PDB file of C-alpha atoms in Angstrom:
ATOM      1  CA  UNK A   1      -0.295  58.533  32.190  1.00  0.00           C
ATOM      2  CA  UNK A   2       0.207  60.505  35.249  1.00  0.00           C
ATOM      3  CA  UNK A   3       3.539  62.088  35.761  1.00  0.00           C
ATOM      4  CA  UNK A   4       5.256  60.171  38.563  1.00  0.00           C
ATOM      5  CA  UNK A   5       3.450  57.129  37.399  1.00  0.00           C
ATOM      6  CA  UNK A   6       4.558  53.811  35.671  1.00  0.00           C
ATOM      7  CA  UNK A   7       7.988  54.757  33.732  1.00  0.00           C
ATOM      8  CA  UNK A   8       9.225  58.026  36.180  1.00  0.00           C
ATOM      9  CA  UNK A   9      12.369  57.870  36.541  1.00  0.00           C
ATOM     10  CA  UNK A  10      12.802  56.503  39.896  1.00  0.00           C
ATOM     11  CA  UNK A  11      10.882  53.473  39.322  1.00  0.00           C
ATOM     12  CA  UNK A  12      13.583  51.835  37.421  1.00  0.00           C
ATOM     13  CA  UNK A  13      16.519  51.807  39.270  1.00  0.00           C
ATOM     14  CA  UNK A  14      15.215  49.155  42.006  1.00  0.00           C
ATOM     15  CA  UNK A  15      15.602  45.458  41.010  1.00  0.00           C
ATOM     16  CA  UNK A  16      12.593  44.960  43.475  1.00  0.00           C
ATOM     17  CA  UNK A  17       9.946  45.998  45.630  1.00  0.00           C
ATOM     18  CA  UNK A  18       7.783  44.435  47.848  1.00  0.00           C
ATOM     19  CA  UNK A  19       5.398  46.282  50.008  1.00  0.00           C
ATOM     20  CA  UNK A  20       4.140  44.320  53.587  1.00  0.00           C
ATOM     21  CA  UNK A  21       0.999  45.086  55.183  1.00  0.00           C
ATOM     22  CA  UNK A  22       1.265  44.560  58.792  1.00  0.00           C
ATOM     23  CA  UNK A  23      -0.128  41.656  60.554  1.00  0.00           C
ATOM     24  CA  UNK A  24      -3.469  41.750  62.719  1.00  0.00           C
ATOM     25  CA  UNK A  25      -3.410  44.487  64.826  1.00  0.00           C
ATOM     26  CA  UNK A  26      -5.253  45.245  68.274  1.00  0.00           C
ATOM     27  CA  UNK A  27      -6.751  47.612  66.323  1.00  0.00           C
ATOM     28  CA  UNK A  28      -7.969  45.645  63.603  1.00  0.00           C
ATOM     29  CA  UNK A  29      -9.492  43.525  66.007  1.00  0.00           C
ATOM     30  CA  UNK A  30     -11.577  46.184  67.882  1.00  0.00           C
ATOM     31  CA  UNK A  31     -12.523  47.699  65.114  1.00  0.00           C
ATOM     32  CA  UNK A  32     -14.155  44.315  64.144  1.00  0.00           C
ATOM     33  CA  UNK A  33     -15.633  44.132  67.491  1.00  0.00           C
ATOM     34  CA  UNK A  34     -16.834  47.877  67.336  1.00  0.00           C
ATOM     35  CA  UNK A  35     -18.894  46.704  64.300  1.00  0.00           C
ATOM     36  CA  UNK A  36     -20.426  43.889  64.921  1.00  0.00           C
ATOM     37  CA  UNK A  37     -21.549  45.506  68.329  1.00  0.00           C
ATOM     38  CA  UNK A  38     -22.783  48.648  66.107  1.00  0.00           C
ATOM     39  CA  UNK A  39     -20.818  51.163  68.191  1.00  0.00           C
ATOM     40  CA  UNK A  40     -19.575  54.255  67.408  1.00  0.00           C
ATOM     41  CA  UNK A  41     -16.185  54.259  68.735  1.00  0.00           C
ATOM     42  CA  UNK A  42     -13.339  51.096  69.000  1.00  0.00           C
ATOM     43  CA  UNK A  43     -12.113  50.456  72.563  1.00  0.00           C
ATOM     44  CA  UNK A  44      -9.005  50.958  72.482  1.00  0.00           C
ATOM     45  CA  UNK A  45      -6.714  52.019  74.785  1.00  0.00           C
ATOM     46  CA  UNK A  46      -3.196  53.046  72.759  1.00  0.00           C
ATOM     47  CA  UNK A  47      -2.105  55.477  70.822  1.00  0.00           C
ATOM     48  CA  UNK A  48      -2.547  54.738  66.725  1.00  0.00           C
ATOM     49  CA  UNK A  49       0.780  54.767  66.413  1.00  0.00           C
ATOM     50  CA  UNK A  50       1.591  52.852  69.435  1.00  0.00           C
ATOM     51  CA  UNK A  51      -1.063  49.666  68.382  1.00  0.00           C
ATOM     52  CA  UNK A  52       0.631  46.720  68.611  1.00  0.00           C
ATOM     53  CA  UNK A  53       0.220  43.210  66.891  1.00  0.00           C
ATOM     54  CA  UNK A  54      -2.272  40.938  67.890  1.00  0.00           C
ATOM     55  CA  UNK A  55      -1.103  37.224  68.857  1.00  0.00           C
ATOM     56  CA  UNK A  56      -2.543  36.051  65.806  1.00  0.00           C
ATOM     57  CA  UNK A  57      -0.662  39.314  64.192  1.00  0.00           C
ATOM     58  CA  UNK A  58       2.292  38.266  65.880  1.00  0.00           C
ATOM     59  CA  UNK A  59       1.674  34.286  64.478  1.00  0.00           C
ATOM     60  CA  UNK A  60       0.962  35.794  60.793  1.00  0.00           C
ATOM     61  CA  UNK A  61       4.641  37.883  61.085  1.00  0.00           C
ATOM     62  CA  UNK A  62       6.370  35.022  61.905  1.00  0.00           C
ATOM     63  CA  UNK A  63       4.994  32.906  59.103  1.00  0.00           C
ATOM     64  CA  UNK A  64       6.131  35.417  56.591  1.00  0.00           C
ATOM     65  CA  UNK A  65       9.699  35.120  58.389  1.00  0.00           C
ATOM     66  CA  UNK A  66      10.034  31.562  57.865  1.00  0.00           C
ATOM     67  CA  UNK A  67       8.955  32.334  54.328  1.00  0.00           C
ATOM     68  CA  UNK A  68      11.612  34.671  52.971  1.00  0.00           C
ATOM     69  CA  UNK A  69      14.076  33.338  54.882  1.00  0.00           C
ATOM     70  CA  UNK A  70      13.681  29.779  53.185  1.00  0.00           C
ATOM     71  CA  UNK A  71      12.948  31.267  49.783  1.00  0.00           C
ATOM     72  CA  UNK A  72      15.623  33.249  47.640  1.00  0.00           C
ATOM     73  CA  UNK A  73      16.468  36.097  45.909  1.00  0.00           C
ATOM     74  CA  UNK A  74      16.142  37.670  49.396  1.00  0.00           C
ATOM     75  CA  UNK A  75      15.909  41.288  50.340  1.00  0.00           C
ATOM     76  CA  UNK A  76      18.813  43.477  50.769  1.00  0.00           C
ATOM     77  CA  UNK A  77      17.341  46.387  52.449  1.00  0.00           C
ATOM     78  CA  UNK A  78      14.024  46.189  55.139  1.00  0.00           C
ATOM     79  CA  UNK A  79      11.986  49.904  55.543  1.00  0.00           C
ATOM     80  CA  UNK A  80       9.751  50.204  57.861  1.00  0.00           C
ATOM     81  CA  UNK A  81       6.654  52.721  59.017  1.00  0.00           C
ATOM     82  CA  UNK A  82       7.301  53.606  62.856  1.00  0.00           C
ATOM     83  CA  UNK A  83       4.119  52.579  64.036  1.00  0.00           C
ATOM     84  CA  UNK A  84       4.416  49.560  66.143  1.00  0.00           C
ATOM     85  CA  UNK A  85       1.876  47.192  64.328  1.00  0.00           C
ATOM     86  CA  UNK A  86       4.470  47.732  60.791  1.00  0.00           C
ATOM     87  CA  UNK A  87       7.490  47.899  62.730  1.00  0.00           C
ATOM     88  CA  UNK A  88       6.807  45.036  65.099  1.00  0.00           C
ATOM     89  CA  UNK A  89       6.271  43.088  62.100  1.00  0.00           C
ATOM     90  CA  UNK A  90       9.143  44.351  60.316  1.00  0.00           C
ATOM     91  CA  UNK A  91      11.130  43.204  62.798  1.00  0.00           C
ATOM     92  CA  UNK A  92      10.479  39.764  63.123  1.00  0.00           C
ATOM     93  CA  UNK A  93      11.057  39.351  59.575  1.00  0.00           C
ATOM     94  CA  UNK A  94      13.846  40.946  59.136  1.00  0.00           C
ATOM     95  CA  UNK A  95      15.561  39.546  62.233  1.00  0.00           C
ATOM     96  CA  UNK A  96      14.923  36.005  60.417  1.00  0.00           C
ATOM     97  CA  UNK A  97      17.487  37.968  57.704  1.00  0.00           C
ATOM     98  CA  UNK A  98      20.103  39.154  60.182  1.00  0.00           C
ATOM     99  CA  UNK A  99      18.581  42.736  58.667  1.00  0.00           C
ATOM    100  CA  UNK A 100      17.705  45.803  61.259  1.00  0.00           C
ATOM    101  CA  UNK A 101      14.380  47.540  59.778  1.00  0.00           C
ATOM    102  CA  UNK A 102      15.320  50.848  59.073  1.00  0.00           C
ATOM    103  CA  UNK A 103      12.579  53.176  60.239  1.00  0.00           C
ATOM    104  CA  UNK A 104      10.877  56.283  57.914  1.00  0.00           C
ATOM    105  CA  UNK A 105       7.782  58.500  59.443  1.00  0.00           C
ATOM    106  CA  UNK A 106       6.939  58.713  55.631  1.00  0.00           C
ATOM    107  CA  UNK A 107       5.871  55.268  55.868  1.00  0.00           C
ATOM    108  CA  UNK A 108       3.269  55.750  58.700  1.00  0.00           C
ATOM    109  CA  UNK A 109      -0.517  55.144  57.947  1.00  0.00           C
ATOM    110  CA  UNK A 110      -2.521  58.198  56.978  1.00  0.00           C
ATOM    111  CA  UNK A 111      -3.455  60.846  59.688  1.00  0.00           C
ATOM    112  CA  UNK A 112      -7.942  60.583  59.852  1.00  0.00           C
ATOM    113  CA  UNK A 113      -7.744  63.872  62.511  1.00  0.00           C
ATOM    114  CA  UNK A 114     -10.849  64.554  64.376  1.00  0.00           C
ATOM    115  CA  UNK A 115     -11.853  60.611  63.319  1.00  0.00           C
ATOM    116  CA  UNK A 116      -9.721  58.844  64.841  1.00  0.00           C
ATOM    117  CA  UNK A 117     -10.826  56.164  67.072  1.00  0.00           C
ATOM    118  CA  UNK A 118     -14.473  56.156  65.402  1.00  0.00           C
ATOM    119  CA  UNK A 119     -16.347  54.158  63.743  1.00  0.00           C
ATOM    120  CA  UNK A 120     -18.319  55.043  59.977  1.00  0.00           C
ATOM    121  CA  UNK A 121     -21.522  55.194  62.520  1.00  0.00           C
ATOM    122  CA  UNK A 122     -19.436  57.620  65.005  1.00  0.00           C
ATOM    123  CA  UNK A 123     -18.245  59.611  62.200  1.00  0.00           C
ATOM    124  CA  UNK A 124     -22.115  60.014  61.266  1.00  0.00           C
ATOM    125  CA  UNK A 125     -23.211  60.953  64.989  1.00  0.00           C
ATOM    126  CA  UNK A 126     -20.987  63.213  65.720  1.00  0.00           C
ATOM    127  CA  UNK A 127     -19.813  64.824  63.027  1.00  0.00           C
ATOM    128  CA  UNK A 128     -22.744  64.482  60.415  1.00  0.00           C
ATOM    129  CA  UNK A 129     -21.464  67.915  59.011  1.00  0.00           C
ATOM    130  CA  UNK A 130     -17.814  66.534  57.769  1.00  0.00           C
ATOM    131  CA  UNK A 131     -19.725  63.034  56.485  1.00  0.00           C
ATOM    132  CA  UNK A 132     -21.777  64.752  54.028  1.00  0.00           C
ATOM    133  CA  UNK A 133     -18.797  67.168  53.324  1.00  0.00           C
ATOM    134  CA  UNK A 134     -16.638  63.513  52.732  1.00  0.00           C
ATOM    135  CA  UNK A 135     -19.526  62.713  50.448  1.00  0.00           C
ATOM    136  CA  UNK A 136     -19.522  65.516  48.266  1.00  0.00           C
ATOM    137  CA  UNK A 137     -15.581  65.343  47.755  1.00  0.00           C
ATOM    138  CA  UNK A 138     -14.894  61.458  47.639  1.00  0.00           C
ATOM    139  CA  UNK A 139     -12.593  60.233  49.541  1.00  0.00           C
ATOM    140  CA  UNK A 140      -9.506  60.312  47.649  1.00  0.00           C
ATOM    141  CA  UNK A 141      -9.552  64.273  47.903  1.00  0.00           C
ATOM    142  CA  UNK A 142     -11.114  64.532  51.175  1.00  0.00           C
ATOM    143  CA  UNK A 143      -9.067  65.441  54.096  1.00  0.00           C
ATOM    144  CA  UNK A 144     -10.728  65.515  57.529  1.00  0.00           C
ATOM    145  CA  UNK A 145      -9.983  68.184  60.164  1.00  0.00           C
ATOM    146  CA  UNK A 146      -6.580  67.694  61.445  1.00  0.00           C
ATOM    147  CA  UNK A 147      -5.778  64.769  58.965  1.00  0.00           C
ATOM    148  CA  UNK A 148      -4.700  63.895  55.928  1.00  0.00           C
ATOM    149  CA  UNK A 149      -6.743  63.076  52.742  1.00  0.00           C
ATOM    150  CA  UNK A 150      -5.262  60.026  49.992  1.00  0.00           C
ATOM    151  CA  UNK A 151      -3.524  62.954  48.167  1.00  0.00           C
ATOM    152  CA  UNK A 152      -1.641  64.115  50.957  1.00  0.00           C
ATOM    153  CA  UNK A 153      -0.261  60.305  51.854  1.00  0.00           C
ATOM    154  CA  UNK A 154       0.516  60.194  47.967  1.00  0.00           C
ATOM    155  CA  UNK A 155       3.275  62.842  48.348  1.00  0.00           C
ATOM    156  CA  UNK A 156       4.944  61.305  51.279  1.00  0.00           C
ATOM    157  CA  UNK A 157       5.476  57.936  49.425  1.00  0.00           C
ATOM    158  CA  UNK A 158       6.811  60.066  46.000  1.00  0.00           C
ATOM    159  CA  UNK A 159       9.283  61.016  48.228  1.00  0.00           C
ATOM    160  CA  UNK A 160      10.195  57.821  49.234  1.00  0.00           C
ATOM    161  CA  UNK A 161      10.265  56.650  46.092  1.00  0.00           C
ATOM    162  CA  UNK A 162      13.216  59.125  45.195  1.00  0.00           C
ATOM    163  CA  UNK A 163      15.061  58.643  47.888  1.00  0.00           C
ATOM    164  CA  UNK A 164      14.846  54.641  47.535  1.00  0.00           C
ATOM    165  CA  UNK A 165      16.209  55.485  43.690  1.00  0.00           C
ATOM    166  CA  UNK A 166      18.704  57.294  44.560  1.00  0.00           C
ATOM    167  CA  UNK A 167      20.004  54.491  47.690  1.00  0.00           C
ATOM    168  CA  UNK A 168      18.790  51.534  46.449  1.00  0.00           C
ATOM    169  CA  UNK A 169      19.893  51.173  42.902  1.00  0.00           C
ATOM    170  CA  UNK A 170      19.711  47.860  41.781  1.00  0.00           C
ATOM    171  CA  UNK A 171      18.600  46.343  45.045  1.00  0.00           C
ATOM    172  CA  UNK A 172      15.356  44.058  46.605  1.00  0.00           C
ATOM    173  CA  UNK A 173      13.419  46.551  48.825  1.00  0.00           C
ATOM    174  CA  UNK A 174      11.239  45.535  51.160  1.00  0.00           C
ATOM    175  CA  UNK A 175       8.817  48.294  52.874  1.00  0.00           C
ATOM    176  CA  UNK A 176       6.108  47.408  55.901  1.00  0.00           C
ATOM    177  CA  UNK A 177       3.686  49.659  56.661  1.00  0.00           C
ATOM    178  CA  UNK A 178      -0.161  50.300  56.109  1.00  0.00           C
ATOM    179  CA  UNK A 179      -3.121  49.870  53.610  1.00  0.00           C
ATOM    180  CA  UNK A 180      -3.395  53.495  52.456  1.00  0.00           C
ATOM    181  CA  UNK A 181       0.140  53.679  52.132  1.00  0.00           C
ATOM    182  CA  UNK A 182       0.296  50.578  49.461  1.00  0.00           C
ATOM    183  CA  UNK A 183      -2.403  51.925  47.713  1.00  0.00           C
ATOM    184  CA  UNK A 184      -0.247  55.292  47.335  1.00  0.00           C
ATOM    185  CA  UNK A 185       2.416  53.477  45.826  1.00  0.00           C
ATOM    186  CA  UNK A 186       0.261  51.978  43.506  1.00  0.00           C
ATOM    187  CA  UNK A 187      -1.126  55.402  42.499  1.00  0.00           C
ATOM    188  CA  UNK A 188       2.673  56.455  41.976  1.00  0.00           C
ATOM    189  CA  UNK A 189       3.692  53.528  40.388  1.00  0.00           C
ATOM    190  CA  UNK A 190       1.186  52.236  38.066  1.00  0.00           C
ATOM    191  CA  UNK A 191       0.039  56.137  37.457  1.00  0.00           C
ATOM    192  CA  UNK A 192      -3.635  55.309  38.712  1.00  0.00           C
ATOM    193  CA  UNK A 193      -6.349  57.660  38.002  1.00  0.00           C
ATOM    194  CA  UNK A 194      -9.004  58.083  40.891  1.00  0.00           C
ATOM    195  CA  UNK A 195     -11.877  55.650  39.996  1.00  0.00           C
ATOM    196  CA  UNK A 196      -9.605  53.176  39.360  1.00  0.00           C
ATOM    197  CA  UNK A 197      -7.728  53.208  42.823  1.00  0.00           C
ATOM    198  CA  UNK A 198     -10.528  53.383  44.133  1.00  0.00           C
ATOM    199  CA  UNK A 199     -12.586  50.801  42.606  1.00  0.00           C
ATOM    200  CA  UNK A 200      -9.157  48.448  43.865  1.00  0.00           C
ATOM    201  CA  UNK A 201      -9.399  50.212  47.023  1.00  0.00           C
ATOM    202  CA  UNK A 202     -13.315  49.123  47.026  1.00  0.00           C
ATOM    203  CA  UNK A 203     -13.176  45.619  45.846  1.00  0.00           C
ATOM    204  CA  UNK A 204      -9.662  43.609  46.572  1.00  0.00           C
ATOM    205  CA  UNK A 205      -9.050  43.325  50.220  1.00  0.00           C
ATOM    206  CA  UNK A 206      -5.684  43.624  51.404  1.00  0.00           C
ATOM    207  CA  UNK A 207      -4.836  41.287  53.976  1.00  0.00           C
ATOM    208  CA  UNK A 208      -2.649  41.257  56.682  1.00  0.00           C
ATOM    209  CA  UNK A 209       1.063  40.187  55.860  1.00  0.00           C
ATOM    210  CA  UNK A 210       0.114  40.314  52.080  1.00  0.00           C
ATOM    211  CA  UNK A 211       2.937  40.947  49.722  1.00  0.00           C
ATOM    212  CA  UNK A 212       2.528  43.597  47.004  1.00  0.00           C
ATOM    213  CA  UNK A 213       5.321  42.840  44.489  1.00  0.00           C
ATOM    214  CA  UNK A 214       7.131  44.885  41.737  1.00  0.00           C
ATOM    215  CA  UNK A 215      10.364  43.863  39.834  1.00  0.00           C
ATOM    216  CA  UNK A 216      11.838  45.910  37.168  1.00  0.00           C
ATOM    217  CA  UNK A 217      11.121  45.082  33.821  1.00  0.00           C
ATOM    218  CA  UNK A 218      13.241  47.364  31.030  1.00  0.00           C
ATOM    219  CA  UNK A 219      12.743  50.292  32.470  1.00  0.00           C
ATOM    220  CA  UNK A 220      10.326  50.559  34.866  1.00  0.00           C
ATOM    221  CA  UNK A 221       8.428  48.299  37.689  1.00  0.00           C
ATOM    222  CA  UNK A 222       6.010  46.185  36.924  1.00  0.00           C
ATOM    223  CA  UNK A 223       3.929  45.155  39.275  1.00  0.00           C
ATOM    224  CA  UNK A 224       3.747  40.978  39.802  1.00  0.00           C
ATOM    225  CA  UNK A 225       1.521  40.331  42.813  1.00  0.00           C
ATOM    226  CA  UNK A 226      -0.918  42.514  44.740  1.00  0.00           C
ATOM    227  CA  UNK A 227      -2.174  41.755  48.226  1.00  0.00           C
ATOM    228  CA  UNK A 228      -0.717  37.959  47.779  1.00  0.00           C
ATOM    229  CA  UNK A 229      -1.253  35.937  50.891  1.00  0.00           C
ATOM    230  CA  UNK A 230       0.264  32.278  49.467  1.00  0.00           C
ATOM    231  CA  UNK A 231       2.142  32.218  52.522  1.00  0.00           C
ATOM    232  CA  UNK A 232      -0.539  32.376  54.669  1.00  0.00           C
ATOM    233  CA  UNK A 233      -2.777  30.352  52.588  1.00  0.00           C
ATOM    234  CA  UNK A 234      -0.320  27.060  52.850  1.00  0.00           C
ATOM    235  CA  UNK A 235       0.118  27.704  56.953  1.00  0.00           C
ATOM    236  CA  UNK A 236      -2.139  26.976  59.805  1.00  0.00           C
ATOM    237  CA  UNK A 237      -2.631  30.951  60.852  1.00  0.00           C
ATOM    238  CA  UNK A 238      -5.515  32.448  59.918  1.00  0.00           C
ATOM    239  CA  UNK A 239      -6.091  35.237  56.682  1.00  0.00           C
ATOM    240  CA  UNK A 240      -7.287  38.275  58.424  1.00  0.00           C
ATOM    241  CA  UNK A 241      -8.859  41.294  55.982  1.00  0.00           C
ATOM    242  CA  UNK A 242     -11.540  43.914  56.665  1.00  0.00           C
ATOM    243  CA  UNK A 243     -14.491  43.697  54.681  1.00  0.00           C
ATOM    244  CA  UNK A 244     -14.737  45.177  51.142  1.00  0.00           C
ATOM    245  CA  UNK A 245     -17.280  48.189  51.136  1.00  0.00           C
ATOM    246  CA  UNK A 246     -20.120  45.912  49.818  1.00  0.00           C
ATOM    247  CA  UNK A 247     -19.628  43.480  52.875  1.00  0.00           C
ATOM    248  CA  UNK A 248     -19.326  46.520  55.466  1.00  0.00           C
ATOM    249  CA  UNK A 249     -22.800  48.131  53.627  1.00  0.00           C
ATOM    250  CA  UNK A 250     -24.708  44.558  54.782  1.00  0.00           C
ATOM    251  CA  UNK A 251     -22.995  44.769  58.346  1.00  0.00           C
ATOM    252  CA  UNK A 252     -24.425  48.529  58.342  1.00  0.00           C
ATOM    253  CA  UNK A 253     -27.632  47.984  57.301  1.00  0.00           C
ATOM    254  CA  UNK A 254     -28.167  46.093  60.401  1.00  0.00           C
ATOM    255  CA  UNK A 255     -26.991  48.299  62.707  1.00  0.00           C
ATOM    256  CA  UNK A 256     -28.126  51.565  61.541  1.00  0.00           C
ATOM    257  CA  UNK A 257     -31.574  51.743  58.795  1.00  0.00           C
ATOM    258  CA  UNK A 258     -32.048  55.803  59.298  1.00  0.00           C
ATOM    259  CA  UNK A 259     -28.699  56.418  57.896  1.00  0.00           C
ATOM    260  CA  UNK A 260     -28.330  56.313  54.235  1.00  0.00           C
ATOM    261  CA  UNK A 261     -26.404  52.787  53.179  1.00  0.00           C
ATOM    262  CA  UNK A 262     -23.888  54.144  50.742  1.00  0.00           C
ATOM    263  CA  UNK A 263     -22.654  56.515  52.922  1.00  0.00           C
ATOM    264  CA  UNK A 264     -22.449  54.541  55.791  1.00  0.00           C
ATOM    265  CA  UNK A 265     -20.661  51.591  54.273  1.00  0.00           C
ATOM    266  CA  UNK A 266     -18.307  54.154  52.735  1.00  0.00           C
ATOM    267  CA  UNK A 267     -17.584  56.263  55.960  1.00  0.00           C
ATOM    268  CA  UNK A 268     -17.176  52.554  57.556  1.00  0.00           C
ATOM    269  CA  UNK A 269     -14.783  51.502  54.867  1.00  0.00           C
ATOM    270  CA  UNK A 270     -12.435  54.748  55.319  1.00  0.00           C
ATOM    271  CA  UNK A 271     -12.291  53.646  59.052  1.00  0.00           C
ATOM    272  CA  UNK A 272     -12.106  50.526  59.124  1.00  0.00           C
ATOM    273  CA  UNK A 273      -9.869  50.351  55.606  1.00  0.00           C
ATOM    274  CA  UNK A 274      -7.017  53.282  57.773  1.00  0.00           C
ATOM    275  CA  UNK A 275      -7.489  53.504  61.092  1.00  0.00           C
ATOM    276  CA  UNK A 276      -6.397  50.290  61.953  1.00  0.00           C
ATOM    277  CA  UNK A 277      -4.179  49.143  59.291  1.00  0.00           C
TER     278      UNK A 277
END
């Protein structure tokens, strides 16, 4: 077991904790429409960290309000990543609490540098040097230029993690923020070893507005629910994922046949997976 993982010290003292993926973003939905046009970059016109909710984003948030707010133990405390899609989404759930999200740059979703804004088939055109360097490292380790590889996110949330201990004893914690961010915890938490975050990463979609659950079971967190979406399921607003890496590799193959599938579904899912979640 991984030191830091299930059993550290700090994963104990909360009764709870539930980590929120965002709803839909603007940037979830041109990155959909980026690949299904086969471009190379999303048309966007914000800031990452200034991408707000889409309406059906918006519609997805306030489901999950009406949710908690009708269902009980409640949360006690509501964290928040700064970026607007988490926050904006933090908000209207906690506000159906009386709660004021409290907001941690820890929380924010990884940093992809020089790829930002592009596409797995942009990443390949114009910087066909760093894909095949992504390749050869795997992108839990990789870090692109000016970015932050899965490693680097990983230390940010151990941090939060002891600082939640330490504030939160005892308490339901609630934390919004983005899809390489959950997975972190999960490595902290459940002391993951690569392949097998990974394979999660590669196979379970996370949805938007999912709830990731632990509780505290004798001394440590256990986790209950991953990337649950009952809430959704039972409303009349749409489920919104990205595709799992084998569903992005058959959108690739018919957009781009020189380029080698594997690594073009894989470049697409580290874009598609981050930069807009």
């Amino acid at each position: 077991m991984a030191i830091g993982g299930s059993g550290a010290p700090w994963a104990a003292h909360m009764q709870e904790l539930v980590l929120v993926r965002h709803g839909e973003s603007l940037g979830n939905v041109a990155d959909a429409q980026a690949r299904d046009r086969g471009e190379a970059r999303l048309e966007l016109d914000t800031r990452d960290p200034d991408t707000p909710l889409s309406e059906r984003g918006e519609q997805q948030a306030h489901v999950l309000a009406r949710h908690v707010a009708s269902t009980s133990p409640r949360p006690d405390v509501v964290l928040s990543s700064p970026y607007a899609r988490a926050a904006m989404t933090a908000r209207i759930v906690a506000g159906a609490l009386d709660l004021e999200p409290l907001l941690d740059e820890r929380l924010r979703e990884r940093d992809l540098g020089i790829f930002d804004g592009l596409t797995g088939l942009g990443i390949r055109e114009h910087h066909p040097e760093e894909a095949e360097r992504r390749a050869r490292l795997g992108k839990f380790y990789y870090r692109p230029p000016g970015g932050e590889s899965w490693t680097d996110v990983a230390l940010r949330v151990r941090d939060v993690l002891r600082d939640l201990a330490q504030l939160y004893a005892d308490q339901r914690v609630w934390v919004f923020t983005h899809q390489a961010v959950i997975m972190s915890f999960r490595l902290a938490l459940e002391g993951l070893d690569e392949a097998t975050l990974l394979d999660v990463d590669r196979t379970q979609p996370l949805a938007n507005c999912s709830l990731t659950r632990y509780r505290r079971e004798g001394e440590a967190l256990q986790l209950a629910a991953f990337a649950d979406t009952a809430h959704l399921d039972t409303s009349e607003v749409e489920t919104t994922h990205e595709d799992t890496a084998a569903e992005a590799s058959d959108r690739s193959a018919t957009h781009d046949h020189e380029l080698r599938p594997e690594l073009h579904h894989e470049l697409h899912a580290e874009l598609h997976g981050e930069r807009t979640t």
